[in-house]
JSON list of C-alpha atoms in Angstrom, two decimals:
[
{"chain": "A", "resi": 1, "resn": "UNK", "atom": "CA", "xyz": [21.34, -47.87, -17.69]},
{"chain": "A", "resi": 2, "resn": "UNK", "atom": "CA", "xyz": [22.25, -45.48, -14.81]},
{"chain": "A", "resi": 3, "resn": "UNK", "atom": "CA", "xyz": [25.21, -45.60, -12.44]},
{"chain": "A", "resi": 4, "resn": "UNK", "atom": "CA", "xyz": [25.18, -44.64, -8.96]},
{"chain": "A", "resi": 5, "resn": "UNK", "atom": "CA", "xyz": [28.69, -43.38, -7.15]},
{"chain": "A", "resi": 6, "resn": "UNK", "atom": "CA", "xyz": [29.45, -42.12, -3.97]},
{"chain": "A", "resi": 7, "resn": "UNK", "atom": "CA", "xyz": [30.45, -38.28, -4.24]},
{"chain": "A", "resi": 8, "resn": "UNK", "atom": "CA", "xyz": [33.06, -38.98, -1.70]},
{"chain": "A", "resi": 9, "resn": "UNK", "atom": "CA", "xyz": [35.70, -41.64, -2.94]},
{"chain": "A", "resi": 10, "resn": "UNK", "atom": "CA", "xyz": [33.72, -42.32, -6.36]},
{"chain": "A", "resi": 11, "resn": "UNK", "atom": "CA", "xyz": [33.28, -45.46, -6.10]},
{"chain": "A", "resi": 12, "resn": "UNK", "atom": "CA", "xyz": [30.80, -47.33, -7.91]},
{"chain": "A", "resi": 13, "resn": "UNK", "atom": "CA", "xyz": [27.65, -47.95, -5.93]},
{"chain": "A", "resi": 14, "resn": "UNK", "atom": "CA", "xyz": [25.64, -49.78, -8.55]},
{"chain": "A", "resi": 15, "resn": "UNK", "atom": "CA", "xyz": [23.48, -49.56, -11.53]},
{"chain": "A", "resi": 16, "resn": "UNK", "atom": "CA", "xyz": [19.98, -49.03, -11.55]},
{"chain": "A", "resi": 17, "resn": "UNK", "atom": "CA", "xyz": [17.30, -48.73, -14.33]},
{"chain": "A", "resi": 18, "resn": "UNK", "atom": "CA", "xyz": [15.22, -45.70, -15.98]},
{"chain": "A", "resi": 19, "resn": "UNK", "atom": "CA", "xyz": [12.33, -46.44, -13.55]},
{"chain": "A", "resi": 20, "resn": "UNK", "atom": "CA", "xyz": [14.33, -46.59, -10.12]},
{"chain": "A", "resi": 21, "resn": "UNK", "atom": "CA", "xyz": [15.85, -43.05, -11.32]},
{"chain": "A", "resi": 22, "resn": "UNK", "atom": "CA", "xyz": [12.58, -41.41, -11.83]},
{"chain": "A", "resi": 23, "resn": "UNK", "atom": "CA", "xyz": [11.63, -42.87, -7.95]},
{"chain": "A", "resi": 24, "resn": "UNK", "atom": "CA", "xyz": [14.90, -40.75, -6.68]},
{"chain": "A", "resi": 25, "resn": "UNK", "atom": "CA", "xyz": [14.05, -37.75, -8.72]},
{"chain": "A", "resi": 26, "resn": "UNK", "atom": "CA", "xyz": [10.37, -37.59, -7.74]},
{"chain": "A", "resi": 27, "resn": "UNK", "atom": "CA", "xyz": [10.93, -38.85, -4.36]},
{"chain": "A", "resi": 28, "resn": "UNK", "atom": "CA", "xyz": [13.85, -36.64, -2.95]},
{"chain": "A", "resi": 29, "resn": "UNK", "atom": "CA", "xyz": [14.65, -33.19, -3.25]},
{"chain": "A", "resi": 30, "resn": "UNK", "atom": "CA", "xyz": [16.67, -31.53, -6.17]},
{"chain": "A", "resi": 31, "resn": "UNK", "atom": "CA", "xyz": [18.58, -28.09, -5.89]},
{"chain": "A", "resi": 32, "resn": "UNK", "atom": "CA", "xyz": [18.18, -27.63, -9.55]},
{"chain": "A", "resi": 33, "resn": "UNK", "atom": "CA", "xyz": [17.02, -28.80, -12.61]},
{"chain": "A", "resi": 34, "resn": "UNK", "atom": "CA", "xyz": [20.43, -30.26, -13.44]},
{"chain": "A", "resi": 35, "resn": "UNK", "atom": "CA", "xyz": [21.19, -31.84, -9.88]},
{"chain": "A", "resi": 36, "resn": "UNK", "atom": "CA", "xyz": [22.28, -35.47, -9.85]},
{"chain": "A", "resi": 37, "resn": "UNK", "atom": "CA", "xyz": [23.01, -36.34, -6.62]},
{"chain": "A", "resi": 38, "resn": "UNK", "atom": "CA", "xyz": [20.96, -36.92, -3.50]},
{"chain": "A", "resi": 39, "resn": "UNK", "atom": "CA", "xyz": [22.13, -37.18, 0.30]},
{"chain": "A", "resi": 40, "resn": "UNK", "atom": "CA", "xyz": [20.77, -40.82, 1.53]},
{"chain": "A", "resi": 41, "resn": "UNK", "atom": "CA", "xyz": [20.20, -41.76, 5.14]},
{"chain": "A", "resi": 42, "resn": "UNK", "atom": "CA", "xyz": [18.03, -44.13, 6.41]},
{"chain": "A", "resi": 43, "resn": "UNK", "atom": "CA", "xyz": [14.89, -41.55, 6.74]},
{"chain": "A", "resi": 44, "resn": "UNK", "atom": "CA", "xyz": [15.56, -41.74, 3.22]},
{"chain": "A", "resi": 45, "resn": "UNK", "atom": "CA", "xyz": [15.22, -45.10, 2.91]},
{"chain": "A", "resi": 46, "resn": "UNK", "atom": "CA", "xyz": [12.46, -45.59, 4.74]},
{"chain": "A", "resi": 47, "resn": "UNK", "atom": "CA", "xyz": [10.47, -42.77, 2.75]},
{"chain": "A", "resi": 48, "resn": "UNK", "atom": "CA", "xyz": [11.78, -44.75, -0.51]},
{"chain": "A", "resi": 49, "resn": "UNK", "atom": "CA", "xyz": [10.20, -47.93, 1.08]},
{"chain": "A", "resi": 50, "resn": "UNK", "atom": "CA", "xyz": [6.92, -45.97, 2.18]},
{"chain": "A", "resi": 51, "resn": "UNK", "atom": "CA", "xyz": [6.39, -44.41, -1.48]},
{"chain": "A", "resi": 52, "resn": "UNK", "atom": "CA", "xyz": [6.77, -47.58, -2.96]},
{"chain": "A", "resi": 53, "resn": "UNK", "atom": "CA", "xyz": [10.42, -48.31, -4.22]},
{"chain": "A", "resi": 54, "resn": "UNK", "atom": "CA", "xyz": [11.10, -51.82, -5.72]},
{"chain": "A", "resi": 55, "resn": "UNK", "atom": "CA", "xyz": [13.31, -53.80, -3.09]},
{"chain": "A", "resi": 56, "resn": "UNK", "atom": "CA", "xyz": [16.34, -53.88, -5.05]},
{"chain": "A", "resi": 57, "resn": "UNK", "atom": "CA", "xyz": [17.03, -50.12, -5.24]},
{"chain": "A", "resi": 58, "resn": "UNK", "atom": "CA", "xyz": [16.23, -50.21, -1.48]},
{"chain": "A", "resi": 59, "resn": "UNK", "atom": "CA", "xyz": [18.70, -52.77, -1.18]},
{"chain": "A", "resi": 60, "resn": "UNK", "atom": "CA", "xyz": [21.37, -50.89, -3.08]},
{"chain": "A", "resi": 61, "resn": "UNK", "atom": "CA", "xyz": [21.00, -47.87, -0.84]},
{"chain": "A", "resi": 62, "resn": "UNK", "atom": "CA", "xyz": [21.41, -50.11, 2.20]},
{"chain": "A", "resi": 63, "resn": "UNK", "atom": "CA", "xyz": [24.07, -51.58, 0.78]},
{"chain": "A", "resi": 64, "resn": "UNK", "atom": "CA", "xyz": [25.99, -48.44, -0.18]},
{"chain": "A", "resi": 65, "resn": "UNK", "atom": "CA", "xyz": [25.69, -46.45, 3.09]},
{"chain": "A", "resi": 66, "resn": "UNK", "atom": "CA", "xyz": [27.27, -49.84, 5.00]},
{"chain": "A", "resi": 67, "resn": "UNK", "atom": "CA", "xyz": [28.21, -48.42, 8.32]},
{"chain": "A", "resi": 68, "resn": "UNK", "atom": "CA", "xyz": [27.96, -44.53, 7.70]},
{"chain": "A", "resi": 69, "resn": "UNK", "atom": "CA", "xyz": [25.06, -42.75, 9.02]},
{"chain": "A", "resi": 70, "resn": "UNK", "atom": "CA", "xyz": [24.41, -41.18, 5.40]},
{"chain": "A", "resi": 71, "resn": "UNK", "atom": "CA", "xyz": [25.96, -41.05, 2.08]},
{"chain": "A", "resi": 72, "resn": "UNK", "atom": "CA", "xyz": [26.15, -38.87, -0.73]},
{"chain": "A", "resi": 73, "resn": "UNK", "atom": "CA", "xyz": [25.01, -40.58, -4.48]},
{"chain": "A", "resi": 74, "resn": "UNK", "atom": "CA", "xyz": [25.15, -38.99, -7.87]},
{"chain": "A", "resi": 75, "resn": "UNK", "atom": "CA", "xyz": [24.12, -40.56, -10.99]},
{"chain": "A", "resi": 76, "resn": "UNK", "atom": "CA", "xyz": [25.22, -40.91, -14.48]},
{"chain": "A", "resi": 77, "resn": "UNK", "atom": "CA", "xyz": [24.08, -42.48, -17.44]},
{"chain": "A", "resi": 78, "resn": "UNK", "atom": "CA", "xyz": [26.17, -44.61, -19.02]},
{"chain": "A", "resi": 79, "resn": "UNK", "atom": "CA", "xyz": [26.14, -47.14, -22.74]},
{"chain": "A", "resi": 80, "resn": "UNK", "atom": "CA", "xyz": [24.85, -50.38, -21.69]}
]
């Protein structure tokens, strides 16, 4: 199991399976090999939604940026 955070406060954003990770990492753009975090606005989303993301990541993005205009997510995985 994966959890997302917010970079900012660290709070937890949800969790999210091995196949919604590999979306993010093939989707959006890393700075290196070892990056974990991605910058999420709603371009984002909407390229998520175009490539074919399953609705409940989609929703948890939504969900996490609330009234911002973008947010910062990392991931970590974590013992189920």
């Amino acid at each position: 199991m994966i959890k997302l955070y917010d970079r900012v406060d660290g709070t937890v954003v949800g969790r999210i399976n091995d196949r919604q990770l590999r979306m993010l990492q093939d989707q959006l753009d890393e700075t290196s090999a070892g990056d974990v975090d991605y910058c999420v606005d709603e371009t984002t989303i909407d390229f998520l939604k175009s490539a074919g993301a399953d609705r409940s990541l989609i929703v948890l993005l939504e969900q996490a940026m609330k009234d911002r205009a973008a947010i910062e997510i990392a991931w970590e995985e974590v013992q189920a």
